mmCIF file of C-alpha atoms in Angstrom:
data_model
loop_
_atom_site.group_PDB
_atom_site.id
_atom_site.type_symbol
_atom_site.label_atom_id
_atom_site.label_comp_id
_atom_site.label_asym_id
_atom_site.label_seq_id
_atom_site.Cartn_x
_atom_site.Cartn_y
_atom_site.Cartn_z
ATOM 1 C CA MET B 1 8.003 25.785 -4.006
ATOM 2 C CA ILE B 2 7.314 22.045 -4.797
ATOM 3 C CA THR B 3 4.436 20.761 -2.733
ATOM 4 C CA GLU B 4 3.777 17.321 -4.229
ATOM 5 C CA LEU B 5 6.010 14.577 -5.750
ATOM 6 C CA LYS B 6 4.301 11.650 -7.418
ATOM 7 C CA SER B 7 7.086 9.545 -8.692
ATOM 8 C CA ILE B 8 10.892 9.467 -9.382
ATOM 9 C CA PRO B 9 10.407 10.599 -13.075
ATOM 10 C CA ASP B 10 8.355 13.570 -11.480
ATOM 11 C CA ILE B 11 11.337 14.490 -9.260
ATOM 12 C CA TRP B 12 13.578 14.692 -12.251
ATOM 13 C CA LYS B 13 10.948 16.593 -14.242
ATOM 14 C CA ARG B 14 10.343 19.212 -11.515
ATOM 15 C CA MET B 15 14.092 19.385 -10.858
ATOM 16 C CA PRO B 16 15.862 19.650 -14.343
ATOM 17 C CA SER B 17 19.185 20.214 -12.630
ATOM 18 C CA GLU B 18 20.969 19.610 -9.361
ATOM 19 C CA MET B 19 20.733 23.358 -8.601
ATOM 20 C CA HIS B 20 16.886 22.858 -8.454
ATOM 21 C CA ALA B 21 17.374 20.022 -6.069
ATOM 22 C CA ARG B 22 19.675 22.096 -3.836
ATOM 23 C CA ARG B 23 17.132 24.899 -3.706
ATOM 24 C CA PHE B 24 14.593 22.376 -2.766
ATOM 25 C CA LEU B 25 16.697 21.197 0.173
ATOM 26 C CA GLU B 26 17.621 24.727 1.243
ATOM 27 C CA ASN B 27 13.955 25.750 1.343
ATOM 28 C CA ILE B 28 13.248 22.850 3.752
ATOM 29 C CA ILE B 29 16.358 22.686 5.805
ATOM 30 C CA TRP B 30 16.700 26.448 6.131
ATOM 31 C CA SER B 31 12.973 27.267 6.325
ATOM 32 C CA THR B 32 13.420 29.840 8.969
ATOM 33 C CA GLY B 33 16.572 31.390 7.324
ATOM 34 C CA ARG B 34 20.061 30.194 6.400
ATOM 35 C CA HIS B 35 22.061 29.275 9.408
ATOM 36 C CA CYS B 36 25.478 27.897 10.045
ATOM 37 C CA PRO B 37 25.562 24.207 10.928
ATOM 38 C CA HIS B 38 28.841 24.687 12.892
ATOM 39 C CA CYS B 39 27.922 27.518 15.185
ATOM 40 C CA GLY B 40 24.212 28.325 14.508
ATOM 41 C CA SER B 41 24.993 31.823 13.286
ATOM 42 C CA VAL B 42 22.405 33.484 10.852
ATOM 43 C CA ALA B 43 25.072 35.772 9.394
ATOM 44 C CA SER B 44 26.734 34.165 6.268
ATOM 45 C CA SER B 45 27.639 35.007 2.608
ATOM 46 C CA PRO B 46 27.530 32.974 -0.512
ATOM 47 C CA LEU B 47 30.847 32.335 -2.148
ATOM 48 C CA ARG B 48 30.810 32.725 -5.992
ATOM 49 C CA GLY B 49 34.455 32.160 -7.071
ATOM 50 C CA LYS B 50 35.436 30.238 -10.060
ATOM 51 C CA THR B 51 36.711 27.274 -7.863
ATOM 52 C CA CYS B 52 33.682 27.417 -5.387
ATOM 53 C CA ARG B 53 31.217 24.511 -5.305
ATOM 54 C CA PRO B 54 27.675 25.315 -6.017
ATOM 55 C CA GLY B 55 25.651 26.464 -2.969
ATOM 56 C CA LEU B 56 28.742 27.160 -0.774
ATOM 57 C CA TYR B 57 28.541 29.684 1.989
ATOM 58 C CA GLN B 58 30.836 31.008 4.827
ATOM 59 C CA CYS B 59 29.941 31.910 8.126
ATOM 60 C CA ARG B 60 30.785 35.519 9.170
ATOM 61 C CA ASP B 61 31.247 34.488 12.933
ATOM 62 C CA CYS B 62 33.112 31.234 12.829
ATOM 63 C CA ARG B 63 34.472 31.755 9.362
ATOM 64 C CA LEU B 64 33.834 28.055 8.429
ATOM 65 C CA GLN B 65 32.411 27.121 5.069
ATOM 66 C CA PHE B 66 29.212 25.083 4.602
ATOM 67 C CA THR B 67 26.381 23.891 2.150
ATOM 68 C CA VAL B 68 22.939 22.753 2.846
ATOM 69 C CA THR B 69 24.277 19.251 3.400
ATOM 70 C CA THR B 70 26.999 19.897 5.858
ATOM 71 C CA LEU B 71 26.816 17.982 9.085
ATOM 72 C CA THR B 72 23.777 16.057 7.808
ATOM 73 C CA PRO B 73 23.743 12.403 6.736
ATOM 74 C CA MET B 74 24.501 13.771 3.256
ATOM 75 C CA HIS B 75 27.720 15.388 4.276
ATOM 76 C CA SER B 76 30.409 15.408 1.594
ATOM 77 C CA THR B 77 28.260 13.512 -0.802
ATOM 78 C CA LYS B 78 29.473 13.088 -4.382
ATOM 79 C CA LEU B 79 26.025 12.138 -5.497
ATOM 80 C CA ASP B 80 23.552 14.281 -7.445
ATOM 81 C CA LEU B 81 21.177 15.620 -4.864
ATOM 82 C CA ARG B 82 18.258 14.448 -7.027
ATOM 83 C CA VAL B 83 19.468 10.891 -6.259
ATOM 84 C CA TRP B 84 19.220 11.633 -2.569
ATOM 85 C CA ILE B 85 15.688 13.013 -2.967
ATOM 86 C CA SER B 86 14.697 9.973 -5.020
ATOM 87 C CA ALA B 87 16.123 7.704 -2.298
ATOM 88 C CA MET B 88 13.991 9.420 0.328
ATOM 89 C CA PHE B 89 11.027 9.160 -1.877
ATOM 90 C CA LEU B 90 11.453 5.344 -2.210
ATOM 91 C CA VAL B 91 11.995 4.964 1.587
ATOM 92 C CA LEU B 92 9.034 7.148 2.545
ATOM 93 C CA THR B 93 6.578 5.805 0.146
ATOM 94 C CA SER B 94 7.189 2.050 0.526
ATOM 95 C CA SER B 95 4.825 0.156 2.499
ATOM 96 C CA LYS B 96 7.335 -2.257 4.193
ATOM 97 C CA GLY B 97 10.609 -0.705 3.269
ATOM 98 C CA ILE B 98 12.988 -1.144 0.302
ATOM 99 C CA SER B 99 16.061 -3.253 0.174
ATOM 100 C CA SER B 100 19.372 -1.967 -0.944
ATOM 101 C CA VAL B 101 19.299 -4.264 -4.034
ATOM 102 C CA VAL B 102 16.185 -2.789 -5.255
ATOM 103 C CA MET B 103 17.152 0.721 -4.392
ATOM 104 C CA ALA B 104 20.431 0.388 -6.271
ATOM 105 C CA ARG B 105 18.547 -0.906 -9.327
ATOM 106 C CA LEU B 106 16.075 2.005 -9.369
ATOM 107 C CA LEU B 107 18.660 4.680 -8.638
ATOM 108 C CA GLY B 108 21.475 3.443 -10.884
ATOM 109 C CA VAL B 109 23.951 3.153 -7.982
ATOM 110 C CA ASN B 110 25.782 0.004 -6.805
ATOM 111 C CA GLN B 111 24.406 -1.941 -3.897
ATOM 112 C CA LYS B 112 26.902 -0.731 -1.194
ATOM 113 C CA THR B 113 26.081 2.997 -2.013
ATOM 114 C CA ALA B 114 22.338 2.345 -1.804
ATOM 115 C CA TRP B 115 22.858 0.461 1.598
ATOM 116 C CA LYS B 116 24.681 3.481 3.065
ATOM 117 C CA MET B 117 21.933 5.923 1.725
ATOM 118 C CA GLY B 118 19.265 3.823 3.187
ATOM 119 C CA HIS B 119 20.960 3.798 6.660
ATOM 120 C CA ALA B 120 21.705 7.556 6.286
ATOM 121 C CA ILE B 121 17.881 8.315 5.700
ATOM 122 C CA GLN B 122 17.019 5.998 8.653
ATOM 123 C CA GLU B 123 19.446 8.152 10.775
ATOM 124 C CA MET B 124 17.390 11.193 10.224
ATOM 125 C CA MET B 125 14.346 9.188 11.436
ATOM 126 C CA ASP B 126 16.173 8.835 14.826
ATOM 127 C CA ASP B 127 14.525 10.793 17.658
ATOM 128 C CA ARG B 128 17.553 10.879 19.862
ATOM 129 C CA ASN B 129 16.959 14.593 20.306
ATOM 130 C CA GLY B 130 13.719 13.927 21.993
ATOM 131 C CA GLU B 131 11.549 16.141 19.508
ATOM 132 C CA LEU B 132 8.555 13.865 19.596
ATOM 133 C CA LEU B 133 5.747 14.643 21.973
ATOM 134 C CA PRO B 134 4.920 12.046 24.710
ATOM 135 C CA LEU B 135 2.353 9.566 23.861
ATOM 136 C CA GLU B 136 -1.036 10.414 25.445
ATOM 137 C CA ASP B 137 -4.270 8.887 26.745
ATOM 138 C CA ILE B 138 -4.570 5.157 26.118
ATOM 139 C CA VAL B 139 -1.146 3.530 25.427
ATOM 140 C CA GLU B 140 -0.599 0.062 24.567
ATOM 141 C CA VAL B 141 2.772 -1.780 25.203
ATOM 142 C CA ASP B 142 4.102 -5.078 24.131
ATOM 143 C CA GLU B 143 7.418 -6.822 23.423
ATOM 144 C CA ALA B 144 8.541 -9.254 20.859
ATOM 145 C CA TYR B 145 11.657 -11.241 19.649
ATOM 146 C CA VAL B 146 12.730 -10.346 15.952
ATOM 147 C CA GLY B 147 15.517 -11.044 13.631
ATOM 148 C CA GLY B 148 17.710 -14.158 13.764
ATOM 149 C CA ALA B 149 19.223 -15.990 10.955
ATOM 150 C CA PRO B 150 16.653 -17.446 8.539
ATOM 151 C CA LYS B 151 16.163 -21.079 9.061
ATOM 152 C CA SER B 152 15.569 -21.976 5.306
ATOM 153 C CA LEU B 153 18.865 -20.498 4.364
ATOM 154 C CA SER B 154 21.192 -21.295 7.398
ATOM 155 C CA GLY B 155 19.631 -24.312 8.918
ATOM 156 C CA ALA B 156 19.594 -22.359 12.018
ATOM 157 C CA TYR B 157 17.406 -23.283 15.076
ATOM 158 C CA ASN B 158 15.930 -20.416 17.065
ATOM 159 C CA LYS B 159 14.440 -21.293 20.459
ATOM 160 C CA ARG B 160 10.802 -20.018 20.982
ATOM 161 C CA GLY B 161 9.911 -17.671 23.906
ATOM 162 C CA LYS B 162 12.297 -16.434 26.352
ATOM 163 C CA GLY B 163 14.890 -19.035 25.695
ATOM 164 C CA THR B 164 15.685 -17.538 22.209
ATOM 165 C CA ALA B 165 18.878 -15.629 21.517
ATOM 166 C CA LYS B 166 17.160 -13.114 19.166
ATOM 167 C CA PRO B 167 17.026 -9.439 20.019
ATOM 168 C CA MET B 168 13.863 -8.198 21.758
ATOM 169 C CA ILE B 169 12.121 -5.094 20.884
ATOM 170 C CA PHE B 170 9.777 -2.946 23.116
ATOM 171 C CA VAL B 171 6.932 -1.221 21.491
ATOM 172 C CA ALA B 172 4.361 1.401 22.768
ATOM 173 C CA ALA B 173 1.536 2.682 20.576
ATOM 174 C CA SER B 174 -1.214 5.004 21.501
ATOM 175 C CA ARG B 175 -4.648 4.819 19.782
ATOM 176 C CA ASP B 176 -4.191 8.092 18.034
ATOM 177 C CA GLY B 177 -1.771 6.753 15.582
ATOM 178 C CA GLN B 178 1.568 7.311 17.304
ATOM 179 C CA ALA B 179 4.097 4.586 18.197
ATOM 180 C CA ARG B 180 7.624 4.208 19.669
ATOM 181 C CA ALA B 181 9.961 1.158 19.432
ATOM 182 C CA ARG B 182 13.442 0.306 20.993
ATOM 183 C CA VAL B 183 15.675 -2.577 21.198
ATOM 184 C CA VAL B 184 16.002 -3.722 24.752
ATOM 185 C CA SER B 185 18.158 -6.356 26.541
ATOM 186 C CA ASP B 186 15.323 -8.118 28.290
ATOM 187 C CA ASP B 187 11.701 -7.682 29.419
ATOM 188 C CA LYS B 188 12.424 -6.925 33.116
ATOM 189 C CA ARG B 189 10.759 -3.885 34.839
ATOM 190 C CA THR B 190 14.068 -2.411 35.653
ATOM 191 C CA THR B 191 14.759 -2.324 31.807
ATOM 192 C CA LEU B 192 11.359 -1.353 30.511
ATOM 193 C CA GLU B 193 10.426 1.355 33.003
ATOM 194 C CA PRO B 194 12.933 3.978 32.097
ATOM 195 C CA VAL B 195 12.199 3.579 28.342
ATOM 196 C CA LEU B 196 8.435 3.724 28.849
ATOM 197 C CA LEU B 197 8.742 7.004 30.993
ATOM 198 C CA GLU B 198 10.703 8.652 28.091
ATOM 199 C CA TRP B 199 7.665 8.073 26.007
ATOM 200 C CA VAL B 200 4.699 8.721 28.191
ATOM 201 C CA ASP B 201 3.553 10.947 31.091
ATOM 202 C CA PRO B 202 2.529 8.496 33.930
ATOM 203 C CA ALA B 203 -0.068 10.934 35.378
ATOM 204 C CA THR B 204 -2.278 11.043 32.304
ATOM 205 C CA THR B 205 -1.595 7.518 30.772
ATOM 206 C CA SER B 206 -3.917 4.668 30.721
ATOM 207 C CA LEU B 207 -1.748 1.493 30.218
ATOM 208 C CA MET B 208 -2.894 -1.518 28.272
ATOM 209 C CA THR B 209 -0.776 -4.586 28.483
ATOM 210 C CA ASP B 210 -0.867 -8.331 28.241
ATOM 211 C CA GLY B 211 -0.372 -10.617 31.292
ATOM 212 C CA SER B 212 3.361 -10.389 31.597
ATOM 213 C CA LYS B 213 4.468 -10.173 35.162
ATOM 214 C CA SER B 214 6.841 -7.168 34.259
ATOM 215 C CA TYR B 215 3.919 -4.987 33.538
ATOM 216 C CA ILE B 216 2.283 -5.370 36.867
ATOM 217 C CA GLY B 217 4.728 -2.984 38.584
ATOM 218 C CA LEU B 218 4.837 -0.733 35.529
ATOM 219 C CA GLY B 219 0.983 -0.313 35.707
ATOM 220 C CA LYS B 220 1.145 0.822 39.335
ATOM 221 C CA THR B 221 3.161 3.981 38.244
ATOM 222 C CA MET B 222 0.404 4.966 35.683
ATOM 223 C CA ALA B 223 -2.808 6.745 36.077
ATOM 224 C CA ASP B 224 -4.671 3.407 35.049
ATOM 225 C CA HIS B 225 -3.654 -0.016 34.001
ATOM 226 C CA GLN B 226 -5.734 -2.720 32.331
ATOM 227 C CA SER B 227 -4.647 -6.058 31.001
ATOM 228 C CA VAL B 228 -5.677 -9.039 28.972
ATOM 229 C CA ILE B 229 -4.382 -12.593 29.618
ATOM 230 C CA HIS B 230 -3.493 -14.144 26.288
ATOM 231 C CA SER B 231 -2.599 -17.453 27.995
ATOM 232 C CA GLN B 232 -6.325 -17.833 28.966
ATOM 233 C CA LYS B 233 -7.439 -16.901 25.352
ATOM 234 C CA GLU B 234 -8.327 -13.237 26.382
ATOM 235 C CA TYR B 235 -7.522 -10.861 23.503
ATOM 236 C CA ALA B 236 -9.916 -8.078 24.352
ATOM 237 C CA ASN B 237 -12.129 -6.949 27.261
ATOM 238 C CA PRO B 238 -15.201 -5.110 25.840
ATOM 239 C CA GLU B 239 -16.067 -3.941 29.472
ATOM 240 C CA THR B 240 -12.729 -2.167 30.182
ATOM 241 C CA GLY B 241 -11.554 -1.583 26.550
ATOM 242 C CA ALA B 242 -8.421 -3.422 27.193
ATOM 243 C CA HIS B 243 -6.333 -4.845 24.310
ATOM 244 C CA VAL B 244 -3.002 -4.550 22.837
ATOM 245 C CA ASN B 245 -4.037 -4.992 19.237
ATOM 246 C CA THR B 246 -2.507 -1.560 18.257
ATOM 247 C CA ALA B 247 0.918 -2.459 19.561
ATOM 248 C CA GLU B 248 0.829 -5.913 18.032
ATOM 249 C CA ALA B 249 -0.100 -4.185 14.645
ATOM 250 C CA VAL B 250 3.216 -2.106 14.952
ATOM 251 C CA ILE B 251 5.030 -5.405 15.643
ATOM 252 C CA SER B 252 3.538 -7.000 12.606
ATOM 253 C CA GLN B 253 4.870 -4.282 10.463
ATOM 254 C CA VAL B 254 8.276 -5.207 11.682
ATOM 255 C CA GLN B 255 7.615 -8.965 11.040
ATOM 256 C CA ARG B 256 6.266 -8.205 7.464
ATOM 257 C CA ALA B 257 9.414 -6.044 6.665
ATOM 258 C CA LEU B 258 11.571 -8.918 7.851
ATOM 259 C CA VAL B 259 9.810 -11.585 5.771
ATOM 260 C CA GLY B 260 8.974 -9.623 2.755
ATOM 261 C CA VAL B 261 11.987 -7.093 2.267
ATOM 262 C CA TYR B 262 15.063 -7.405 4.501
ATOM 263 C CA HIS B 263 15.036 -11.160 5.445
ATOM 264 C CA ASN B 264 17.513 -10.649 8.231
ATOM 265 C CA LEU B 265 17.676 -7.742 10.672
ATOM 266 C CA GLY B 266 20.990 -7.895 12.571
ATOM 267 C CA ARG B 267 21.206 -6.612 16.172
ATOM 268 C CA GLN B 268 23.886 -3.900 15.217
ATOM 269 C CA HIS B 269 21.431 -1.966 12.890
ATOM 270 C CA LEU B 270 18.035 -3.137 14.233
ATOM 271 C CA GLN B 271 17.275 0.110 15.912
ATOM 272 C CA ARG B 272 17.676 1.961 12.506
ATOM 273 C CA TYR B 273 15.077 -0.274 10.923
ATOM 274 C CA LEU B 274 12.867 0.053 13.785
ATOM 275 C CA ASP B 275 13.114 3.992 13.432
ATOM 276 C CA GLU B 276 12.102 3.612 9.722
ATOM 277 C CA ILE B 277 8.994 1.394 10.337
ATOM 278 C CA VAL B 278 7.840 3.495 13.169
ATOM 279 C CA TRP B 279 8.333 6.624 11.070
ATOM 280 C CA ARG B 280 5.992 5.449 8.551
ATOM 281 C CA TRP B 281 3.583 4.594 11.209
ATOM 282 C CA ASN B 282 3.740 7.845 12.733
ATOM 283 C CA HIS B 283 3.213 9.920 9.581
ATOM 284 C CA ARG B 284 -0.274 8.803 8.633
ATOM 285 C CA GLU B 285 -3.551 10.463 8.820
ATOM 286 C CA PRO B 286 -7.126 9.181 9.330
ATOM 287 C CA VAL B 287 -9.110 9.318 6.128
ATOM 288 C CA ARG B 288 -12.497 7.797 6.965
ATOM 289 C CA GLU B 289 -14.236 5.451 9.261
ATOM 290 C CA VAL B 290 -15.859 2.309 7.905
ATOM 291 C CA VAL B 291 -18.613 0.672 10.043
ATOM 292 C CA LYS B 292 -19.239 -3.118 9.595
ATOM 293 C CA GLN B 293 -22.422 -4.560 10.842
ATOM 294 C CA TRP B 294 -23.316 -8.267 11.051
ATOM 295 C CA THR B 295 -25.628 -10.638 12.948
ATOM 296 C CA THR B 296 -24.063 -13.691 14.858
ATOM 297 C CA ARG B 297 -25.476 -17.147 14.851
ATOM 298 C CA ASP B 298 -27.393 -16.344 18.109
ATOM 299 C CA GLY B 299 -29.107 -13.511 16.294
ATOM 300 C CA VAL B 300 -27.178 -10.740 18.140
ATOM 301 C CA ALA B 301 -26.603 -7.621 16.119
ATOM 302 C CA ARG B 302 -22.920 -6.642 16.131
ATOM 303 C CA GLU B 303 -21.088 -3.513 14.912
ATOM 304 C CA LYS B 304 -17.607 -2.742 14.379
ATOM 305 C CA SER B 305 -15.841 0.563 13.279
ATOM 306 C CA THR B 306 -12.521 0.687 11.593
ATOM 307 C CA THR B 307 -10.539 3.797 10.820
ATOM 308 C CA ILE B 308 -8.731 3.841 7.461
ATOM 309 C CA TRP B 309 -5.318 5.520 7.508
ATOM 310 C CA ARG B 310 -3.043 6.763 4.688
ATOM 311 C CA PRO B 311 0.510 8.270 4.607
ATOM 312 C CA ILE B 312 0.643 11.989 4.691
ATOM 313 C CA PRO B 313 2.053 13.480 1.453
ATOM 314 C CA VAL B 314 5.686 12.802 0.750
ATOM 315 C CA VAL B 315 6.871 16.190 0.533
ATOM 316 C CA ASP B 316 5.355 16.897 3.982
ATOM 317 C CA GLN B 317 7.257 13.861 5.234
ATOM 318 C CA MET B 318 10.529 15.159 3.828
ATOM 319 C CA ARG B 319 9.932 18.660 5.602
ATOM 320 C CA VAL B 320 9.876 16.896 8.921
ATOM 321 C CA LEU B 321 12.634 14.551 7.946
ATOM 322 C CA LEU B 322 15.166 17.158 6.733
ATOM 323 C CA ARG B 323 14.559 19.761 9.252
ATOM 324 C CA GLY B 324 16.048 17.527 11.951
ATOM 325 C CA ALA B 325 18.788 16.411 9.661
ATOM 326 C CA VAL B 326 21.563 18.770 10.902
ATOM 327 C CA GLY B 327 23.885 17.059 13.524
ATOM 328 C CA LYS B 328 22.909 13.510 12.291
ATOM 329 C CA GLN B 329 25.678 11.810 10.463
ATOM 330 C CA VAL B 330 26.798 8.384 9.529
ATOM 331 C CA ARG B 331 30.474 7.430 8.522
ATOM 332 C CA ARG B 332 32.167 4.213 7.405
ATOM 333 C CA SER B 333 33.659 2.363 10.198
ATOM 334 C CA LYS B 334 37.136 0.773 10.083
ATOM 335 C CA GLU B 335 35.372 -2.469 9.664
ATOM 336 C CA TYR B 336 33.453 -0.971 6.687
ATOM 337 C CA GLY B 337 30.197 -0.776 8.451
ATOM 338 C CA LEU B 338 28.611 2.374 9.627
ATOM 339 C CA CYS B 339 29.089 4.577 12.757
ATOM 340 C CA ARG B 340 28.424 8.037 14.068
ATOM 341 C CA PRO B 341 31.434 10.578 13.724
ATOM 342 C CA LEU B 342 32.104 10.505 17.542
ATOM 343 C CA CYS B 343 32.420 6.674 17.911
#
């Protein structure tokens, strides 16, 4: 069983043939035993005829045939499975994401194929099945406007603040290293409250916000609510511990990906990019705590501790990613974009 992958050459070294890659995926997706993706039955038999594809099985209950990639975003792929594993490696190990142009060059495929592979991997990062645990303890929330046409390339003018036409994202982040993000239509309480209640338990959550009026009503439904007023240049309150720096750090990851990698995040696929960025944020572990000490001009001794985080091993990320892959598919739409099979 492969427990560590260090690079793309290492993937091809540890998986000399596509069959090795198939077994790697089977050990992860079927970690509790082979099961039919159509009906969930655990009774199946391998098909070994001369015309059978490698890794083909038939369910004894529904009689349908399947492989390890059936009803996943890799469904009906013609690519070598090692290319898919390499694509996952690139997405999971990049700090701000990887563009389809760069991925195509590294994997030896064309740009359209790399673009679809990237979105297929992002689809596996979607938590629409509600598998993530609720955010706990202290939870910070904030909103931001992202995307829009680049001014330098299009000459577009984007208004600042609530007058802009850019899409809005709503972010919640707990101080234990977990975060959630979603595209929302506006910052009204009626819009944000149902989303927040999906992410937190109001009875045990201490909410940290800025001075937005939408959060006043939201705070009343939580166990505790503290806020900072940015318009009054208040960014942290040492007495109450209130700040939204963690939520703003998540938003900064989105902005850095926009500026440094993708350059333009369209409204149609923005949620997938958010899922990818939040995935990397959630799959980190604290390494050590650094304590910084200094003395101010007034002679007051100050101390600040910072926790250093690093991504968990990439194979462990792949295990989490692939175990929820069944049932998540993407297809080419009639307009040559992407859609889910039911749309």
